[in-house]
């Protein structure tokens, strides 16, 4: 996947309604994007299938949907108000700010005691933007976004937008423990918004300031943590292959070094995917010990523990966390599925997305747009399928052009109603990837699609 292909994906996303730059009529808004009509459907399918696999198909998971605004103390307890920072340097000439740890040749180390950054090795001192001279003066930059609540001016309280979505889960541990009859080990899943003041620009959906995280926080005893950590690593890695359709050779594991790992985590691995030329993080899987519940317990004055009726032991649960990004999964699907080939001397672009994730499952076409009996029959088929699947109608231009339009948005099947349909109630169903057609009876279409969706 080269940067050149990435440009093609960005252009397709905009042209076909997957992703629009936010507020574009005002010139856009850096690192913030909207999902358009097609993108919203793809994003919804990712969320739905994640909930199905993680919550519906298991017996030990609960779903929550927490608020974005939380008590500010939660962010003090988690350490985000102090330690959720990036190391920045500012070019004295053009005033642009850069992540010092991402500048070529630079190596930094954070002093966990003082929170200061030490420059161990400093590479080029030339500003990548204006070629001015950089000064290696590294400053902390907090990624948390803030707003305020309260109706009376002067009595407003500063609150944070969630820097990571999962925090509600730690705070809801207590009511879930007390109302749901849970038995450890169990987990809580949440898909929610997160906001970060990222300064790296130009990475499309990979690095945005407002995004969604798909989080699992799995509560267990200290003795079980290591075994369950390995189990979750396997589950999450295989999800990207089996459910999302990414290829194994573009996925890999990367363990956090002891310097990179947050001090309380026992182990931390990232699942990385080769989006462009390099492998980059898709999901983080962390063995977080009992730190989160201990901290929130300390700050709130509540005891966030669990009594095990079998061992008769009381303990603060350990947490295994799996935190993946919706936008990055979305981008990985597009990067993986974008295909170009030559057909009859013309370029065919198609998205080879798993049918279960495709925005539209089927497009219905009357062979020609000016024959009433064909249109009528095609409408019957359209209305038959509409309650069952996300489907599209297209009668503009010749069939070849209509196939290409559907290929480009990843619609796995196109159904055409032709003259033979009027005689024997059969239609052609054409496959996006092979471009092969077969004839099936109208009354069999729903079963056929359901069968093929489950492959
Ligand atoms: P990175 O260093 O790659 O920005 P991170 O280590 O800060 O990521 P985490 O805090 O572990 O990320 O967040 C969990 C997941 O949330 C990441 O694996 C990623 O999929 C997603 N994510 C984090 N930051 C962003 C962002 N700015 N834009 C889009 N997705 C993000």
mmCIF file of C-alpha atoms in Angstrom, residues 119-452:
data_model
loop_
_atom_site.group_PDB
_atom_site.id
_atom_site.type_symbol
_atom_site.label_atom_id
_atom_site.label_comp_id
_atom_site.label_asym_id
_atom_site.label_seq_id
_atom_site.Cartn_x
_atom_site.Cartn_y
_atom_site.Cartn_z
ATOM 1 C CA UNK A 119 16.571 14.482 24.552
ATOM 2 C CA UNK A 120 18.829 11.416 24.296
ATOM 3 C CA UNK A 121 19.663 11.803 20.662
ATOM 4 C CA UNK A 122 18.769 14.647 18.455
ATOM 5 C CA UNK A 123 18.627 14.229 14.713
ATOM 6 C CA UNK A 124 18.144 16.967 12.173
ATOM 7 C CA UNK A 125 17.688 20.482 13.517
ATOM 8 C CA UNK A 126 16.086 21.674 10.303
ATOM 9 C CA UNK A 127 12.360 22.432 10.364
ATOM 10 C CA UNK A 128 10.605 19.958 8.005
ATOM 11 C CA UNK A 129 8.216 22.698 6.993
ATOM 12 C CA UNK A 130 10.200 25.914 6.432
ATOM 13 C CA UNK A 131 13.821 24.655 6.647
ATOM 14 C CA UNK A 132 14.464 27.111 9.483
ATOM 15 C CA UNK A 133 16.692 26.163 12.417
ATOM 16 C CA UNK A 134 15.054 24.238 15.253
ATOM 17 C CA UNK A 135 16.019 24.592 18.914
ATOM 18 C CA UNK A 136 15.782 21.324 20.879
ATOM 19 C CA UNK A 137 13.551 22.777 23.566
ATOM 20 C CA UNK A 138 10.968 20.080 24.251
ATOM 21 C CA UNK A 139 7.716 21.144 25.920
ATOM 22 C CA UNK A 140 4.897 19.053 27.307
ATOM 23 C CA UNK A 141 1.622 19.359 25.452
ATOM 24 C CA UNK A 142 -1.503 17.935 27.056
ATOM 25 C CA UNK A 143 -3.794 16.120 24.621
ATOM 26 C CA UNK A 144 -6.970 16.471 26.696
ATOM 27 C CA UNK A 145 -9.606 18.822 25.294
ATOM 28 C CA UNK A 146 -11.609 20.888 27.724
ATOM 29 C CA UNK A 147 -14.969 22.564 27.869
ATOM 30 C CA UNK A 148 -17.003 23.985 30.717
ATOM 31 C CA UNK A 149 -20.420 23.313 32.201
ATOM 32 C CA UNK A 150 -22.689 25.413 34.358
ATOM 33 C CA UNK A 151 -25.245 28.017 33.395
ATOM 34 C CA UNK A 152 -23.985 30.989 35.404
ATOM 35 C CA UNK A 153 -20.978 32.833 34.018
ATOM 36 C CA UNK A 154 -18.184 32.688 36.573
ATOM 37 C CA UNK A 155 -19.545 29.535 38.183
ATOM 38 C CA UNK A 156 -18.583 27.271 35.346
ATOM 39 C CA UNK A 157 -16.598 24.130 35.963
ATOM 40 C CA UNK A 158 -13.864 23.039 33.622
ATOM 41 C CA UNK A 159 -14.532 19.546 32.350
ATOM 42 C CA UNK A 160 -12.647 17.297 29.952
ATOM 43 C CA UNK A 161 -13.812 15.609 26.816
ATOM 44 C CA UNK A 162 -12.894 11.955 27.079
ATOM 45 C CA UNK A 163 -9.254 11.474 26.126
ATOM 46 C CA UNK A 164 -9.911 7.761 25.975
ATOM 47 C CA UNK A 165 -13.319 6.261 25.843
ATOM 48 C CA UNK A 166 -12.876 3.472 28.370
ATOM 49 C CA UNK A 167 -12.891 5.588 31.561
ATOM 50 C CA UNK A 168 -16.668 5.218 32.036
ATOM 51 C CA UNK A 169 -16.143 1.487 32.372
ATOM 52 C CA UNK A 170 -13.922 1.862 35.449
ATOM 53 C CA UNK A 171 -16.435 4.229 37.022
ATOM 54 C CA UNK A 172 -19.364 1.958 36.203
ATOM 55 C CA UNK A 173 -17.630 -1.097 37.650
ATOM 56 C CA UNK A 174 -19.385 -0.542 40.979
ATOM 57 C CA UNK A 175 -22.992 -0.295 39.696
ATOM 58 C CA UNK A 176 -22.402 -3.160 37.273
ATOM 59 C CA UNK A 177 -20.997 -5.307 40.098
ATOM 60 C CA UNK A 178 -23.973 -4.483 42.280
ATOM 61 C CA UNK A 179 -26.805 -4.736 39.755
ATOM 62 C CA UNK A 180 -25.877 -7.334 37.164
ATOM 63 C CA UNK A 181 -25.046 -10.355 39.328
ATOM 64 C CA UNK A 182 -21.636 -10.606 37.697
ATOM 65 C CA UNK A 183 -19.061 -13.273 38.423
ATOM 66 C CA UNK A 184 -15.418 -12.622 37.823
ATOM 67 C CA UNK A 185 -13.984 -13.015 35.222
ATOM 68 C CA UNK A 186 -16.273 -10.805 33.170
ATOM 69 C CA UNK A 187 -15.860 -7.885 30.830
ATOM 70 C CA UNK A 188 -17.495 -4.631 29.854
ATOM 71 C CA UNK A 189 -17.524 -3.415 26.264
ATOM 72 C CA UNK A 190 -18.108 0.072 25.016
ATOM 73 C CA UNK A 191 -17.889 1.921 21.731
ATOM 74 C CA UNK A 192 -17.475 5.592 22.426
ATOM 75 C CA UNK A 193 -16.018 8.878 21.348
ATOM 76 C CA UNK A 194 -12.573 10.044 22.329
ATOM 77 C CA UNK A 195 -11.009 13.461 21.770
ATOM 78 C CA UNK A 196 -7.329 14.310 21.549
ATOM 79 C CA UNK A 197 -5.536 17.486 20.656
ATOM 80 C CA UNK A 198 -3.307 15.683 18.137
ATOM 81 C CA UNK A 199 -0.889 17.906 16.305
ATOM 82 C CA UNK A 200 0.319 15.463 13.651
ATOM 83 C CA UNK A 201 -1.522 16.440 10.501
ATOM 84 C CA UNK A 202 -2.163 14.802 7.166
ATOM 85 C CA UNK A 203 -2.715 11.191 8.156
ATOM 86 C CA UNK A 204 -6.353 11.156 7.084
ATOM 87 C CA UNK A 205 -8.448 8.922 9.366
ATOM 88 C CA UNK A 206 -5.382 7.439 11.035
ATOM 89 C CA UNK A 207 -4.818 10.406 13.325
ATOM 90 C CA UNK A 208 -7.880 12.476 14.051
ATOM 91 C CA UNK A 209 -8.907 14.727 16.901
ATOM 92 C CA UNK A 210 -12.341 13.177 17.369
ATOM 93 C CA UNK A 211 -12.681 9.431 16.959
ATOM 94 C CA UNK A 212 -14.326 6.317 18.312
ATOM 95 C CA UNK A 213 -12.718 3.595 20.354
ATOM 96 C CA UNK A 214 -14.004 0.063 20.655
ATOM 97 C CA UNK A 215 -12.955 -0.953 24.149
ATOM 98 C CA UNK A 216 -13.017 -4.112 26.184
ATOM 99 C CA UNK A 217 -12.129 -3.981 29.860
ATOM 100 C CA UNK A 218 -11.974 -7.503 31.226
ATOM 101 C CA UNK A 219 -12.047 -7.840 35.017
ATOM 102 C CA UNK A 220 -10.269 -10.821 36.518
ATOM 103 C CA UNK A 221 -8.370 -12.088 39.532
ATOM 104 C CA UNK A 222 -4.611 -11.404 39.687
ATOM 105 C CA UNK A 223 -3.929 -15.148 39.326
ATOM 106 C CA UNK A 224 -5.866 -15.426 36.076
ATOM 107 C CA UNK A 225 -4.604 -12.229 34.473
ATOM 108 C CA UNK A 226 -1.661 -13.671 32.559
ATOM 109 C CA UNK A 227 -3.628 -16.538 31.011
ATOM 110 C CA UNK A 228 -6.564 -14.311 30.083
ATOM 111 C CA UNK A 229 -4.230 -11.709 28.612
ATOM 112 C CA UNK A 230 -2.895 -14.301 26.165
ATOM 113 C CA UNK A 231 -6.445 -15.434 25.331
ATOM 114 C CA UNK A 232 -7.567 -11.877 24.540
ATOM 115 C CA UNK A 233 -4.489 -11.274 22.411
ATOM 116 C CA UNK A 234 -5.448 -14.256 20.266
ATOM 117 C CA UNK A 235 -9.111 -13.251 20.055
ATOM 118 C CA UNK A 236 -8.347 -9.708 18.974
ATOM 119 C CA UNK A 237 -5.653 -10.625 16.433
ATOM 120 C CA UNK A 238 -7.890 -13.222 14.792
ATOM 121 C CA UNK A 239 -10.820 -10.792 14.708
ATOM 122 C CA UNK A 240 -8.953 -8.589 12.270
ATOM 123 C CA UNK A 241 -8.327 -11.567 9.981
ATOM 124 C CA UNK A 242 -11.561 -13.573 10.223
ATOM 125 C CA UNK A 243 -14.169 -10.874 10.826
ATOM 126 C CA UNK A 244 -12.650 -7.749 9.294
ATOM 127 C CA UNK A 245 -10.924 -9.530 6.405
ATOM 128 C CA UNK A 246 -7.394 -8.117 6.787
ATOM 129 C CA UNK A 247 -4.568 -10.263 5.499
ATOM 130 C CA UNK A 248 -2.318 -11.945 8.015
ATOM 131 C CA UNK A 249 0.884 -10.793 6.351
ATOM 132 C CA UNK A 250 -0.095 -7.145 6.813
ATOM 133 C CA UNK A 251 -0.701 -7.619 10.539
ATOM 134 C CA UNK A 252 1.885 -8.045 13.262
ATOM 135 C CA UNK A 253 2.476 -7.787 16.987
ATOM 136 C CA UNK A 254 4.699 -5.188 18.626
ATOM 137 C CA UNK A 255 5.526 -5.321 22.315
ATOM 138 C CA UNK A 256 5.989 -2.042 24.183
ATOM 139 C CA UNK A 257 9.520 -1.629 25.500
ATOM 140 C CA UNK A 258 9.885 -1.075 29.254
ATOM 141 C CA UNK A 259 10.512 2.668 28.645
ATOM 142 C CA UNK A 260 7.401 3.029 26.500
ATOM 143 C CA UNK A 261 5.130 0.979 28.737
ATOM 144 C CA UNK A 262 3.139 2.915 31.283
ATOM 145 C CA UNK A 263 4.645 2.198 34.724
ATOM 146 C CA UNK A 264 1.714 0.203 36.137
ATOM 147 C CA UNK A 265 1.152 -2.037 33.092
ATOM 148 C CA UNK A 266 2.547 -5.539 33.425
ATOM 149 C CA UNK A 267 2.653 -6.091 29.675
ATOM 150 C CA UNK A 268 1.522 -4.209 26.586
ATOM 151 C CA UNK A 269 1.342 -5.233 22.943
ATOM 152 C CA UNK A 270 0.003 -3.424 19.909
ATOM 153 C CA UNK A 271 -1.602 -5.058 16.913
ATOM 154 C CA UNK A 272 -0.104 -3.231 13.956
ATOM 155 C CA UNK A 273 -1.289 -3.111 10.369
ATOM 156 C CA UNK A 274 0.604 -2.093 7.250
ATOM 157 C CA UNK A 275 -1.680 0.772 6.176
ATOM 158 C CA UNK A 276 0.755 2.510 3.814
ATOM 159 C CA UNK A 277 4.430 1.696 3.648
ATOM 160 C CA UNK A 278 4.848 1.108 7.355
ATOM 161 C CA UNK A 279 3.260 -0.937 10.111
ATOM 162 C CA UNK A 280 1.251 1.272 12.490
ATOM 163 C CA UNK A 281 -0.960 0.710 15.520
ATOM 164 C CA UNK A 282 -4.465 -0.609 15.061
ATOM 165 C CA UNK A 283 -5.246 -1.766 18.597
ATOM 166 C CA UNK A 284 -3.528 -1.827 21.974
ATOM 167 C CA UNK A 285 -3.851 -4.813 24.336
ATOM 168 C CA UNK A 286 -2.673 -4.056 27.844
ATOM 169 C CA UNK A 287 -2.400 -5.973 31.087
ATOM 170 C CA UNK A 288 -3.154 -3.024 33.372
ATOM 171 C CA UNK A 289 -2.917 -4.747 36.767
ATOM 172 C CA UNK A 290 -5.333 -3.370 39.401
ATOM 173 C CA UNK A 291 -4.187 0.229 38.864
ATOM 174 C CA UNK A 292 -7.355 1.690 37.298
ATOM 175 C CA UNK A 293 -9.783 0.548 39.981
ATOM 176 C CA UNK A 294 -7.287 1.351 42.742
ATOM 177 C CA UNK A 295 -6.820 4.894 41.468
ATOM 178 C CA UNK A 296 -10.506 5.601 40.921
ATOM 179 C CA UNK A 297 -11.204 4.054 44.340
ATOM 180 C CA UNK A 298 -8.590 6.287 45.960
ATOM 181 C CA UNK A 299 -9.918 9.480 44.400
ATOM 182 C CA UNK A 300 -13.610 8.691 44.916
ATOM 183 C CA UNK A 301 -13.292 7.230 48.400
ATOM 184 C CA UNK A 302 -15.207 4.124 47.292
ATOM 185 C CA UNK A 303 -13.871 0.588 47.506
ATOM 186 C CA UNK A 304 -13.925 -0.879 44.024
ATOM 187 C CA UNK A 305 -13.358 -4.469 44.978
ATOM 188 C CA UNK A 306 -14.924 -7.865 44.454
ATOM 189 C CA UNK A 307 -15.724 -10.715 46.809
ATOM 190 C CA UNK A 308 -15.182 -14.107 45.268
ATOM 191 C CA UNK A 309 -17.814 -16.482 46.741
ATOM 192 C CA UNK A 310 -15.774 -19.564 45.813
ATOM 193 C CA UNK A 311 -12.331 -18.639 47.144
ATOM 194 C CA UNK A 312 -13.866 -16.355 49.813
ATOM 195 C CA UNK A 313 -11.244 -13.777 48.854
ATOM 196 C CA UNK A 314 -11.826 -10.062 48.459
ATOM 197 C CA UNK A 315 -9.625 -8.272 45.951
ATOM 198 C CA UNK A 316 -9.402 -5.340 43.545
ATOM 199 C CA UNK A 317 -9.931 -6.846 40.089
ATOM 200 C CA UNK A 318 -7.149 -6.758 37.543
ATOM 201 C CA UNK A 319 -7.965 -5.430 34.092
ATOM 202 C CA UNK A 320 -7.076 -6.668 30.649
ATOM 203 C CA UNK A 321 -7.778 -3.901 28.169
ATOM 204 C CA UNK A 322 -8.256 -4.204 24.409
ATOM 205 C CA UNK A 323 -8.632 -0.781 22.824
ATOM 206 C CA UNK A 324 -9.068 -0.475 19.077
ATOM 207 C CA UNK A 325 -9.970 2.482 16.910
ATOM 208 C CA UNK A 326 -13.041 2.551 14.675
ATOM 209 C CA UNK A 327 -11.488 5.043 12.233
ATOM 210 C CA UNK A 328 -8.310 2.975 11.952
ATOM 211 C CA UNK A 329 -10.297 -0.220 11.360
ATOM 212 C CA UNK A 330 -12.320 1.622 8.710
ATOM 213 C CA UNK A 331 -9.133 2.838 7.019
ATOM 214 C CA UNK A 332 -7.564 -0.618 7.205
ATOM 215 C CA UNK A 333 -10.628 -2.108 5.479
ATOM 216 C CA UNK A 334 -10.341 0.407 2.648
ATOM 217 C CA UNK A 335 -6.561 -0.043 2.362
ATOM 218 C CA UNK A 336 -6.986 -3.819 2.248
ATOM 219 C CA UNK A 337 -9.905 -3.914 -0.143
ATOM 220 C CA UNK A 338 -9.013 -1.261 -2.737
ATOM 221 C CA UNK A 339 -8.365 -3.055 -6.041
ATOM 222 C CA UNK A 340 -7.646 -1.893 -9.567
ATOM 223 C CA UNK A 341 -7.599 -4.071 -12.682
ATOM 224 C CA UNK A 342 -7.863 -3.735 -16.423
ATOM 225 C CA UNK A 343 -11.149 -4.947 -17.942
ATOM 226 C CA UNK A 344 -11.716 -4.519 -21.679
ATOM 227 C CA UNK A 345 -8.890 -2.007 -21.723
ATOM 228 C CA UNK A 346 -10.518 0.109 -19.065
ATOM 229 C CA UNK A 347 -9.586 0.526 -15.438
ATOM 230 C CA UNK A 348 -11.959 -1.181 -13.017
ATOM 231 C CA UNK A 349 -11.788 -0.011 -9.392
ATOM 232 C CA UNK A 350 -13.485 -2.185 -6.831
ATOM 233 C CA UNK A 351 -13.572 -2.520 -3.066
ATOM 234 C CA UNK A 352 -13.225 -6.154 -2.095
ATOM 235 C CA UNK A 353 -14.886 -5.633 1.293
ATOM 236 C CA UNK A 354 -16.341 -8.611 3.144
ATOM 237 C CA UNK A 355 -20.046 -8.644 2.179
ATOM 238 C CA UNK A 356 -21.053 -8.549 5.840
ATOM 239 C CA UNK A 357 -19.305 -5.156 6.132
ATOM 240 C CA UNK A 358 -20.193 -3.647 2.742
ATOM 241 C CA UNK A 359 -22.358 -0.524 3.002
ATOM 242 C CA UNK A 360 -24.891 -1.871 0.487
ATOM 243 C CA UNK A 361 -25.411 -5.586 0.001
ATOM 244 C CA UNK A 362 -27.273 -5.481 -3.296
ATOM 245 C CA UNK A 363 -28.079 -3.112 -6.144
ATOM 246 C CA UNK A 364 -31.183 -3.723 -8.238
ATOM 247 C CA UNK A 365 -31.269 -2.711 -11.903
ATOM 248 C CA UNK A 366 -33.930 -2.856 -14.584
ATOM 249 C CA UNK A 367 -32.062 -3.778 -17.799
ATOM 250 C CA UNK A 368 -33.232 -0.570 -19.493
ATOM 251 C CA UNK A 369 -34.838 2.507 -18.014
ATOM 252 C CA UNK A 370 -37.534 3.082 -20.631
ATOM 253 C CA UNK A 371 -39.575 -0.128 -20.543
ATOM 254 C CA UNK A 372 -42.451 0.112 -18.079
ATOM 255 C CA UNK A 373 -42.879 -3.628 -17.639
ATOM 256 C CA UNK A 374 -39.181 -4.075 -16.755
ATOM 257 C CA UNK A 375 -39.254 -1.146 -14.337
ATOM 258 C CA UNK A 376 -42.392 -2.473 -12.671
ATOM 259 C CA UNK A 377 -40.913 -5.955 -12.235
ATOM 260 C CA UNK A 378 -37.617 -4.503 -10.960
ATOM 261 C CA UNK A 379 -39.543 -2.397 -8.428
ATOM 262 C CA UNK A 380 -41.290 -5.554 -7.170
ATOM 263 C CA UNK A 381 -37.886 -7.160 -6.576
ATOM 264 C CA UNK A 382 -36.585 -3.964 -4.979
ATOM 265 C CA UNK A 383 -39.497 -3.815 -2.531
ATOM 266 C CA UNK A 384 -39.146 -7.519 -1.766
ATOM 267 C CA UNK A 385 -35.499 -7.073 -0.731
ATOM 268 C CA UNK A 386 -35.682 -3.664 0.913
ATOM 269 C CA UNK A 387 -36.944 -4.813 4.347
ATOM 270 C CA UNK A 388 -34.230 -7.473 4.465
ATOM 271 C CA UNK A 389 -31.031 -5.714 3.376
ATOM 272 C CA UNK A 390 -29.467 -2.316 2.728
ATOM 273 C CA UNK A 391 -30.032 -2.128 -1.033
ATOM 274 C CA UNK A 392 -29.797 0.412 -3.821
ATOM 275 C CA UNK A 393 -31.727 1.162 -6.977
ATOM 276 C CA UNK A 394 -29.942 2.270 -10.143
ATOM 277 C CA UNK A 395 -31.405 2.729 -13.616
ATOM 278 C CA UNK A 396 -29.063 5.404 -14.957
ATOM 279 C CA UNK A 397 -26.749 4.687 -17.900
ATOM 280 C CA UNK A 398 -25.849 1.298 -19.329
ATOM 281 C CA UNK A 399 -25.476 -1.820 -17.185
ATOM 282 C CA UNK A 400 -21.670 -1.762 -17.467
ATOM 283 C CA UNK A 401 -21.499 1.723 -15.967
ATOM 284 C CA UNK A 402 -23.885 0.746 -13.206
ATOM 285 C CA UNK A 403 -21.706 -2.282 -12.326
ATOM 286 C CA UNK A 404 -18.640 -0.019 -12.106
ATOM 287 C CA UNK A 405 -20.425 2.419 -9.794
ATOM 288 C CA UNK A 406 -21.344 -0.427 -7.442
ATOM 289 C CA UNK A 407 -17.873 -2.008 -7.667
ATOM 290 C CA UNK A 408 -16.326 1.224 -6.487
ATOM 291 C CA UNK A 409 -18.409 1.276 -3.297
ATOM 292 C CA UNK A 410 -17.970 -2.427 -2.616
ATOM 293 C CA UNK A 411 -21.535 -3.672 -3.286
ATOM 294 C CA UNK A 412 -21.046 -7.441 -3.492
ATOM 295 C CA UNK A 413 -24.015 -8.274 -5.730
ATOM 296 C CA UNK A 414 -25.981 -6.619 -8.537
ATOM 297 C CA UNK A 415 -29.333 -8.012 -9.599
ATOM 298 C CA UNK A 416 -30.633 -7.284 -13.079
ATOM 299 C CA UNK A 417 -34.234 -7.686 -14.187
ATOM 300 C CA UNK A 418 -34.268 -8.422 -17.935
ATOM 301 C CA UNK A 419 -36.682 -9.718 -20.561
ATOM 302 C CA UNK A 420 -36.227 -13.303 -19.414
ATOM 303 C CA UNK A 421 -37.383 -12.243 -15.934
ATOM 304 C CA UNK A 422 -40.766 -11.371 -17.421
ATOM 305 C CA UNK A 423 -41.055 -14.911 -18.797
ATOM 306 C CA UNK A 424 -39.670 -17.136 -16.038
ATOM 307 C CA UNK A 425 -39.280 -15.003 -12.880
ATOM 308 C CA UNK A 426 -35.503 -15.406 -12.797
ATOM 309 C CA UNK A 427 -32.928 -12.617 -12.460
ATOM 310 C CA UNK A 428 -29.193 -12.390 -12.995
ATOM 311 C CA UNK A 429 -27.051 -11.923 -9.925
ATOM 312 C CA UNK A 430 -23.545 -10.653 -10.620
ATOM 313 C CA UNK A 431 -20.600 -11.050 -8.265
ATOM 314 C CA UNK A 432 -18.407 -7.997 -7.608
ATOM 315 C CA UNK A 433 -15.086 -9.876 -7.349
ATOM 316 C CA UNK A 434 -15.388 -12.439 -10.147
ATOM 317 C CA UNK A 435 -17.821 -10.395 -12.306
ATOM 318 C CA UNK A 436 -19.550 -13.741 -13.010
ATOM 319 C CA UNK A 437 -23.330 -13.898 -13.304
ATOM 320 C CA UNK A 438 -25.753 -16.618 -12.435
ATOM 321 C CA UNK A 439 -29.519 -16.860 -12.836
ATOM 322 C CA UNK A 440 -31.668 -17.477 -9.836
ATOM 323 C CA UNK A 441 -35.384 -17.466 -9.134
ATOM 324 C CA UNK A 442 -36.848 -14.331 -7.558
ATOM 325 C CA UNK A 443 -38.230 -16.338 -4.662
ATOM 326 C CA UNK A 444 -34.723 -17.639 -3.913
ATOM 327 C CA UNK A 445 -32.912 -14.294 -3.820
ATOM 328 C CA UNK A 446 -33.308 -13.632 -0.073
ATOM 329 C CA UNK A 447 -32.103 -17.105 0.921
ATOM 330 C CA UNK A 448 -29.225 -16.898 -1.576
ATOM 331 C CA UNK A 449 -27.999 -13.554 -0.206
ATOM 332 C CA UNK A 450 -28.328 -14.631 3.425
ATOM 333 C CA UNK A 451 -26.328 -17.768 2.681
ATOM 334 C CA UNK A 452 -23.591 -15.815 0.910
#
